[in-house]
mmCIF file of C-alpha atoms in Angstrom:
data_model
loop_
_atom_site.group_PDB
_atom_site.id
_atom_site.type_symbol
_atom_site.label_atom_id
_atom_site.label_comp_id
_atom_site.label_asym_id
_atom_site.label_seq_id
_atom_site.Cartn_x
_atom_site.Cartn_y
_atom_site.Cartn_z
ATOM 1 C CA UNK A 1 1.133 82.344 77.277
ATOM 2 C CA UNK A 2 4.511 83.200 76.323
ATOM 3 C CA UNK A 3 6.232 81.746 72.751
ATOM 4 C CA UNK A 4 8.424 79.592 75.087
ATOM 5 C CA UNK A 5 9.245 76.675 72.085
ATOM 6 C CA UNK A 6 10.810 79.987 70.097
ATOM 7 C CA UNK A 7 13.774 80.719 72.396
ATOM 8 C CA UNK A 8 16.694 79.436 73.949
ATOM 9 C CA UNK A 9 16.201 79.701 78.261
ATOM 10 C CA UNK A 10 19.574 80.801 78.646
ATOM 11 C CA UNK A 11 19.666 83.909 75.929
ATOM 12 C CA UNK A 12 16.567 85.022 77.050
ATOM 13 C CA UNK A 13 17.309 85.512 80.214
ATOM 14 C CA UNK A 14 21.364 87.086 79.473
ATOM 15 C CA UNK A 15 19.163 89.574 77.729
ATOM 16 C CA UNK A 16 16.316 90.565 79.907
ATOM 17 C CA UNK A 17 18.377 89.818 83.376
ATOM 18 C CA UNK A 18 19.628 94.253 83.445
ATOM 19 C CA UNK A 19 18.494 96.603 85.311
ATOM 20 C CA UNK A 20 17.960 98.274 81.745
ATOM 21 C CA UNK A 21 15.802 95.888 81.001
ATOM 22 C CA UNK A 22 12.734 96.984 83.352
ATOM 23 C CA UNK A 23 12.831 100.351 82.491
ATOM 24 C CA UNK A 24 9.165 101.111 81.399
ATOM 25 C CA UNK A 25 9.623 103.221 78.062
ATOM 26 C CA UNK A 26 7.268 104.290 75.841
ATOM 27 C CA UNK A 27 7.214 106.106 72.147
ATOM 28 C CA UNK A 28 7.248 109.431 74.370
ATOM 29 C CA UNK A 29 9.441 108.557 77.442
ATOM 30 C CA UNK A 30 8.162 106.815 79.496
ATOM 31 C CA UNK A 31 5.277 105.205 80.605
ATOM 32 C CA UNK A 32 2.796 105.869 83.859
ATOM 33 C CA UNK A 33 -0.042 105.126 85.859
ATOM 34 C CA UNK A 34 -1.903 102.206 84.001
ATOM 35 C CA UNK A 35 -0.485 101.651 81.257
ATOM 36 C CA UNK A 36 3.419 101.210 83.092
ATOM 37 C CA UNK A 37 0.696 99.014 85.174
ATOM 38 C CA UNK A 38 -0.328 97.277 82.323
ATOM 39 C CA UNK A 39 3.536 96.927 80.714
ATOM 40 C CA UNK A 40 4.481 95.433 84.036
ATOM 41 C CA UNK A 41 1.703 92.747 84.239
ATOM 42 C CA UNK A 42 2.751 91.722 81.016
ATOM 43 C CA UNK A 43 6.305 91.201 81.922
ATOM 44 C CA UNK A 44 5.279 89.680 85.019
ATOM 45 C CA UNK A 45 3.278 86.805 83.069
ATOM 46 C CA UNK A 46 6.411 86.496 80.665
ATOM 47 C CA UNK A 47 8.553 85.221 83.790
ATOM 48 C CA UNK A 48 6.240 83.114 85.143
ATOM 49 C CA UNK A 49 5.787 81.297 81.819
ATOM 50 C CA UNK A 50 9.573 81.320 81.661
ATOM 51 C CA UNK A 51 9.763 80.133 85.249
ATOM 52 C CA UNK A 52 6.848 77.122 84.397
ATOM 53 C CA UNK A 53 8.159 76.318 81.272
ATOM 54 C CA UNK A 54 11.717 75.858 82.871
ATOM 55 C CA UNK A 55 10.306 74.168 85.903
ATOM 56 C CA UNK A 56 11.173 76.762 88.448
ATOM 57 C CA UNK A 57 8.235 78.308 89.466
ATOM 58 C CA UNK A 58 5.233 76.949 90.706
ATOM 59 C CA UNK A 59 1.838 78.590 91.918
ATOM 60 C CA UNK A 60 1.905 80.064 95.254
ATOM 61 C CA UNK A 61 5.733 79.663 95.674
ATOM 62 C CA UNK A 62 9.401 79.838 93.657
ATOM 63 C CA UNK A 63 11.350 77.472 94.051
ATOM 64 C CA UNK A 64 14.567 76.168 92.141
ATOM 65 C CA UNK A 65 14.850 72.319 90.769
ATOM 66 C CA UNK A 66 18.142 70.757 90.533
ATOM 67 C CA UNK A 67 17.686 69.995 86.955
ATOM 68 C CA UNK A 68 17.022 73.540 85.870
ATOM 69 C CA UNK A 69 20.427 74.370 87.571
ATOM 70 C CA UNK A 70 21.884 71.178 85.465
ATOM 71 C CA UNK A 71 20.787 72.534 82.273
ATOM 72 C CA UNK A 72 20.632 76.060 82.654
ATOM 73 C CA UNK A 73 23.039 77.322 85.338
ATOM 74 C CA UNK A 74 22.497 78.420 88.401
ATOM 75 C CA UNK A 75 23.157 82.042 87.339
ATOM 76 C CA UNK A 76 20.609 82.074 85.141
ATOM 77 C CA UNK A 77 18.260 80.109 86.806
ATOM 78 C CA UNK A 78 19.004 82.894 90.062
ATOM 79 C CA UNK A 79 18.754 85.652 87.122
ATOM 80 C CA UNK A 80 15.110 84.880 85.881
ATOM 81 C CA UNK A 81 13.784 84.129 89.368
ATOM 82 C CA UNK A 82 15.256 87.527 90.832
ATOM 83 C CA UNK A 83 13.326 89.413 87.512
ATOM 84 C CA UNK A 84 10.259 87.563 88.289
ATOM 85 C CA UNK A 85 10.211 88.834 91.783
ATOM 86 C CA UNK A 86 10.996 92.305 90.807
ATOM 87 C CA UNK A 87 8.303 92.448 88.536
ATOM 88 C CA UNK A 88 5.984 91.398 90.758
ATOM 89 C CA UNK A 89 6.706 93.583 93.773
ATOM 90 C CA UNK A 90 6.821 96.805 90.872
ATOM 91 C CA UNK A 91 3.700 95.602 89.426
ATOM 92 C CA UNK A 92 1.805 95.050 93.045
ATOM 93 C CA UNK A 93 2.962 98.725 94.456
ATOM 94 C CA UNK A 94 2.079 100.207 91.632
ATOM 95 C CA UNK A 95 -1.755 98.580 91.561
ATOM 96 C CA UNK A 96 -2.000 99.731 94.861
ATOM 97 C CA UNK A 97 -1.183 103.215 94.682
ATOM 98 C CA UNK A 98 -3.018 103.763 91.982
ATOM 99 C CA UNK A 99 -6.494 102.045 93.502
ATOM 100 C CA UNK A 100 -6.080 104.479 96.634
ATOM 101 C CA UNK A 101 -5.623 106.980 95.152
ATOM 102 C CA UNK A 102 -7.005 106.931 91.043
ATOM 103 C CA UNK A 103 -5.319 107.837 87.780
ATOM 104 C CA UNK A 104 -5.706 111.496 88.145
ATOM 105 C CA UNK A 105 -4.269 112.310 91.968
ATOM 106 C CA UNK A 106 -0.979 110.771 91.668
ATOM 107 C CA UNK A 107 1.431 109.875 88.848
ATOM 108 C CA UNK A 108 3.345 107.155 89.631
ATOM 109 C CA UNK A 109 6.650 106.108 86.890
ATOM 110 C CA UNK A 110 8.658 102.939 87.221
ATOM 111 C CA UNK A 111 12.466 102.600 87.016
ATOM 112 C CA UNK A 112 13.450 105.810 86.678
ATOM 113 C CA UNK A 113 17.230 106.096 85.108
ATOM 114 C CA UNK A 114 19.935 108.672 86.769
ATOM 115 C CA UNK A 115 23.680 108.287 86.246
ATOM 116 C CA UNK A 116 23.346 107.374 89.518
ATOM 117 C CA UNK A 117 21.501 104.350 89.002
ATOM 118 C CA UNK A 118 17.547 103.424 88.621
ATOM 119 C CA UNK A 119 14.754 104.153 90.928
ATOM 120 C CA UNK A 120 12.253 101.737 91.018
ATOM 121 C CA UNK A 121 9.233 104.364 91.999
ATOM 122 C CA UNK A 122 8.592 107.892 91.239
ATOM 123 C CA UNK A 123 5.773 109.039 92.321
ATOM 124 C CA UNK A 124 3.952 112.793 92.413
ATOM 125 C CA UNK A 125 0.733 114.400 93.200
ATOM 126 C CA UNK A 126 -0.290 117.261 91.965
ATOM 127 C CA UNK A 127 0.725 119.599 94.866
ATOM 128 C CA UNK A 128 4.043 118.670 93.297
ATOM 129 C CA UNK A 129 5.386 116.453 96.267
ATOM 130 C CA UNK A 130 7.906 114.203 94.738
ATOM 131 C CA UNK A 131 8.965 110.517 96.176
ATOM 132 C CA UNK A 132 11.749 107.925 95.200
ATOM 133 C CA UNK A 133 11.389 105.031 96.461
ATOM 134 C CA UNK A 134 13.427 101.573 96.038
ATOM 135 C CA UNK A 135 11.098 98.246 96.967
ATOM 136 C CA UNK A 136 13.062 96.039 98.927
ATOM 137 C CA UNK A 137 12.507 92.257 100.426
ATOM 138 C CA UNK A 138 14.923 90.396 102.667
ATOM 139 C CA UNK A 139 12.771 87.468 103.565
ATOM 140 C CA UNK A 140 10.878 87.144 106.677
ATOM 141 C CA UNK A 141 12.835 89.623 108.656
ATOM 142 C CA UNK A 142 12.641 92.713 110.640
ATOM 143 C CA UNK A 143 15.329 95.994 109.884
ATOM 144 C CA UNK A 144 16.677 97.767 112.186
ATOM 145 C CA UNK A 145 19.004 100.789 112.514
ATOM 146 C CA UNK A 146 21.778 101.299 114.499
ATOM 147 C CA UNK A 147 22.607 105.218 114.737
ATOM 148 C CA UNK A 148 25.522 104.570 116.959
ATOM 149 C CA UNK A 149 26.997 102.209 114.044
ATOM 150 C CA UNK A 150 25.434 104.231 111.410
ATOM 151 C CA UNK A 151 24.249 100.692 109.608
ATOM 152 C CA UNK A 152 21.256 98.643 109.615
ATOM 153 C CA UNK A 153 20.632 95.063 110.951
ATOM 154 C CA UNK A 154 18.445 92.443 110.147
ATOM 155 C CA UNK A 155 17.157 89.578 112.541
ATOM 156 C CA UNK A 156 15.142 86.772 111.559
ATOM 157 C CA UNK A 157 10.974 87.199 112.324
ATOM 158 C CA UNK A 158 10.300 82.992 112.860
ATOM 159 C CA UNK A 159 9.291 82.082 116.217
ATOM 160 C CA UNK A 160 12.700 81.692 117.911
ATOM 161 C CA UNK A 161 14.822 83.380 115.204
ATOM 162 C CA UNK A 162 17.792 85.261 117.277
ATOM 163 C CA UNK A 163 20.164 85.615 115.113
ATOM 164 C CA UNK A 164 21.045 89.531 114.073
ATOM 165 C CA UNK A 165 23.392 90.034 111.259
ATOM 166 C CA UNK A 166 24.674 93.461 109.574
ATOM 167 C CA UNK A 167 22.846 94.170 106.353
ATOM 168 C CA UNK A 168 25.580 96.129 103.725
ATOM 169 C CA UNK A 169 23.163 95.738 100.899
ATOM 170 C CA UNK A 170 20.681 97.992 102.898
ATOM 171 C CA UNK A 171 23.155 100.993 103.410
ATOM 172 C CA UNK A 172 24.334 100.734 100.189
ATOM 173 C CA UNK A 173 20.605 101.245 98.905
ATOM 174 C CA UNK A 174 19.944 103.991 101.237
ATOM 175 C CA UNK A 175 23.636 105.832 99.711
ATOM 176 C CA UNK A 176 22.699 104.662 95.909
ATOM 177 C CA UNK A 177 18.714 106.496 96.758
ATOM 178 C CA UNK A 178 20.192 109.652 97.712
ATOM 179 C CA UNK A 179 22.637 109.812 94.921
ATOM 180 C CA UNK A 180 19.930 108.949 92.340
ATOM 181 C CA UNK A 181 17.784 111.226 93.827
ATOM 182 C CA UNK A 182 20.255 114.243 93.724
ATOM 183 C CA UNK A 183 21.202 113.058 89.929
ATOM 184 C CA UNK A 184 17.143 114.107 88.970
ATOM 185 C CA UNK A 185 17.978 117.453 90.118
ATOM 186 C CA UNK A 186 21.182 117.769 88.503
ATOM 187 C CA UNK A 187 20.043 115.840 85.154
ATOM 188 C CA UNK A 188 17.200 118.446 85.201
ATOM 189 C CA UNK A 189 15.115 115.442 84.516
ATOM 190 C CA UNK A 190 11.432 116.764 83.448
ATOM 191 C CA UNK A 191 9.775 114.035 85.838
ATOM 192 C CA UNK A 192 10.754 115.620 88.386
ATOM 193 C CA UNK A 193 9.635 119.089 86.987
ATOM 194 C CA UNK A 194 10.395 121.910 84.523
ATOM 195 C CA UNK A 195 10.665 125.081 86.221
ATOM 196 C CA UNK A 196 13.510 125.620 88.789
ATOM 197 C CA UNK A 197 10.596 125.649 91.453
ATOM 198 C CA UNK A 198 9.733 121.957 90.843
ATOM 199 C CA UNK A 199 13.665 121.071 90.225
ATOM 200 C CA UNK A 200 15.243 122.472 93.419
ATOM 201 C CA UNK A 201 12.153 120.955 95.343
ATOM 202 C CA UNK A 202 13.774 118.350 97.690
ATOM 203 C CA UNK A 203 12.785 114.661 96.856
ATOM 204 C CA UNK A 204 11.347 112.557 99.723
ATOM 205 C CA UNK A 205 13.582 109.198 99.296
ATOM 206 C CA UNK A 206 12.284 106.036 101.095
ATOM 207 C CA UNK A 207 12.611 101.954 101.189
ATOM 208 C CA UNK A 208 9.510 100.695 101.082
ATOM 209 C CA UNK A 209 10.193 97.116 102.724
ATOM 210 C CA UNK A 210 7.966 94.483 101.029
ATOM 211 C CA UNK A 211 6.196 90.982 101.629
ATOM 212 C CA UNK A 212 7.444 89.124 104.943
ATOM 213 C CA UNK A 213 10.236 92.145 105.767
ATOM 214 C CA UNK A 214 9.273 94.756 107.985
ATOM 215 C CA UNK A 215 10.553 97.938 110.369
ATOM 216 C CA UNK A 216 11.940 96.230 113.504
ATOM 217 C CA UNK A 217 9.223 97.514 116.224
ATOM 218 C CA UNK A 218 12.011 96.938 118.444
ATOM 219 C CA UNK A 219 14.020 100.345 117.003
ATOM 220 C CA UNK A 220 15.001 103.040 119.498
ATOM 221 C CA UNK A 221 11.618 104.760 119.662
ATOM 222 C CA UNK A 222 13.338 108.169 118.911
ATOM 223 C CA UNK A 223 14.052 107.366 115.336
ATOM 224 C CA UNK A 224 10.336 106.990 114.908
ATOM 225 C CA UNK A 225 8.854 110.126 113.098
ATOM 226 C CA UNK A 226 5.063 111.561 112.154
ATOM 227 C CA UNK A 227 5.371 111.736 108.581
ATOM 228 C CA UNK A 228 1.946 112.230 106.233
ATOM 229 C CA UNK A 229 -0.204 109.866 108.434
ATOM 230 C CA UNK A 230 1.877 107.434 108.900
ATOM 231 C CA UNK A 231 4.736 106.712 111.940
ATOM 232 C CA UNK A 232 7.730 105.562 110.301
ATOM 233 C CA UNK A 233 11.314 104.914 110.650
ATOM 234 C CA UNK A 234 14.246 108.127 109.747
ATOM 235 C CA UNK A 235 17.332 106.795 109.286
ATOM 236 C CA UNK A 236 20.159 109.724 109.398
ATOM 237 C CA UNK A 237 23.614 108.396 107.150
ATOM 238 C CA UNK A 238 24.293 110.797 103.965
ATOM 239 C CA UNK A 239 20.672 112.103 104.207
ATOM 240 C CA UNK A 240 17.457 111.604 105.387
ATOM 241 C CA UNK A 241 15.946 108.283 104.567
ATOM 242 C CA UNK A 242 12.480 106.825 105.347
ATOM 243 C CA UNK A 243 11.830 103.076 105.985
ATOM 244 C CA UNK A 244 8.258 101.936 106.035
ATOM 245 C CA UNK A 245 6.356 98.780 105.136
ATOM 246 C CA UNK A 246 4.348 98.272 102.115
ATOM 247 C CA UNK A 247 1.275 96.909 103.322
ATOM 248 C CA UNK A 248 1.089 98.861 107.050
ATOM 249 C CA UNK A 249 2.454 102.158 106.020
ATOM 250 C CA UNK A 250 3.637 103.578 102.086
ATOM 251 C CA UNK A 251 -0.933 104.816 101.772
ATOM 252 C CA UNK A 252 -0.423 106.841 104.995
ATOM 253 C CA UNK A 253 3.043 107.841 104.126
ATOM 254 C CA UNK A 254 1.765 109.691 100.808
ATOM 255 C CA UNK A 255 -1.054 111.450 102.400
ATOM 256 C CA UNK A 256 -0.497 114.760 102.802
ATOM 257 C CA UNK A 257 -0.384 115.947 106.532
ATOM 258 C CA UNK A 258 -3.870 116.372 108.286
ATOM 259 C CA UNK A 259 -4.556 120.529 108.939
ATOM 260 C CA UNK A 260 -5.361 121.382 112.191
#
């Protein structure tokens, strides 16, 4: 349990609520596999205390009281809830990928920093395939891609939901990924490799759509692709960029392609 009597709500959460904040850094750079795992899963536990302690969160669901918003602000209140989330959907990817596959197959580093921005997943096996991925959640929804409009849409996934909206946030990821992705390269970041051979290799960039949000089945059957062992969306805009879901698709997605 965190020391919640020893802080003020609001200060605590100014100065964890960056994206700085969940970078995973260790003595030498920064930290992978299990123990970034283990960092994570302690941060995790620190905004849950925060959120029980403030009388946001509650088990099984987050919710947000109007007296937290009275006495904290709804920014921070918003701030702390979107951390704990965050946390949670690093922390859960990261467990999973590393019980498919074990500590020694695949290294797996959360929030990366470029100039460009942070990725929330790098992950790379030992044939030196490299992926950056960005973990994303929009609710109980389905994504879809327009090519003709070059954007994406989302549509709600209750029974009787209709209603299909543009989703800016989601192109704007899929422009920041490439960007970040390109920075590695031209950062010369040693994650992503030391010898020019690992460096110019291209990173595989995806959004890996989490919880209730997943691939519209309903997308124009041609942007389906074979990749690994999985069948997953390609969306064409500054690059090439996968969607996939979490739970039906990112284990297949990793697996390197079956020889015939």
């Amino acid at each position: 349990m965190t020391d919640i009597d020893s802080f003020n709500f609001f200060n605590l959460v100014s100065e964890f609520s960056s994206k700085e904040s969940l970078i995973q850094t260790g003595q030498e750079g920064y930290l992978q596999n299990k123990e970034a795992l283990k960092q994570l899963k302690s941060q995790q536990v620190m905004w849950e205390d925060i959120l029980k302690f403030s009388g946001a969160f509650s088990v099984g669901s987050v919710f947000v009281p109007f007296p937290l918003i009275t006495l904290f602000g709804a920014g921070a209140t918003a701030a702390a809830l979107e951390f704990h989330l965050a946390v949670s959907r690093l922390a859960a990817v990261t467990e999973m990928l590393l019980g498919h596959f074990g500590e020694r197959n695949i290294t797996i580093t959360p929030r990366v920093k470029t100039d460009e921005g942070i990725i929330d997943l790098l992950v790379k096996f030992p044939d030196r395939r490299i992926f950056a991925f960005m973990l994303k959640s929009k609710g109980t929804a389905f994504v879809k891609w327009r090519e003709d409009r070059q954007h994406f849409f989302i549509s709600n996934r209750k029974k009787g939901g209709k209603r299909i909206t543009r989703d800016p946030e989601l192109i704007k990821l899929s422009s920041k990924l490439n960007r970040m992705s390109l920075a590695l390269k031209k950062e010369k970041n040693p994650l992503k490799g030391l010898s020019n051979t690992e460096l110019n290799k291209i990173t595989i960039k995806a959004i890996v759509l989490t919880g209730e949000t997943k691939v519209d089945p309903n997308n124009d059957p041609a942007l389906f692709v074979d990749f690994g062992r999985a069948r997953v969306l390609r969306v064409q805009a500054e690059s090439s960029i996968y969607v996939l879901n979490q739970d039906d698709d990112l284990i297949n997605f990793l697996m390197p392609t079956e020889k015939t």
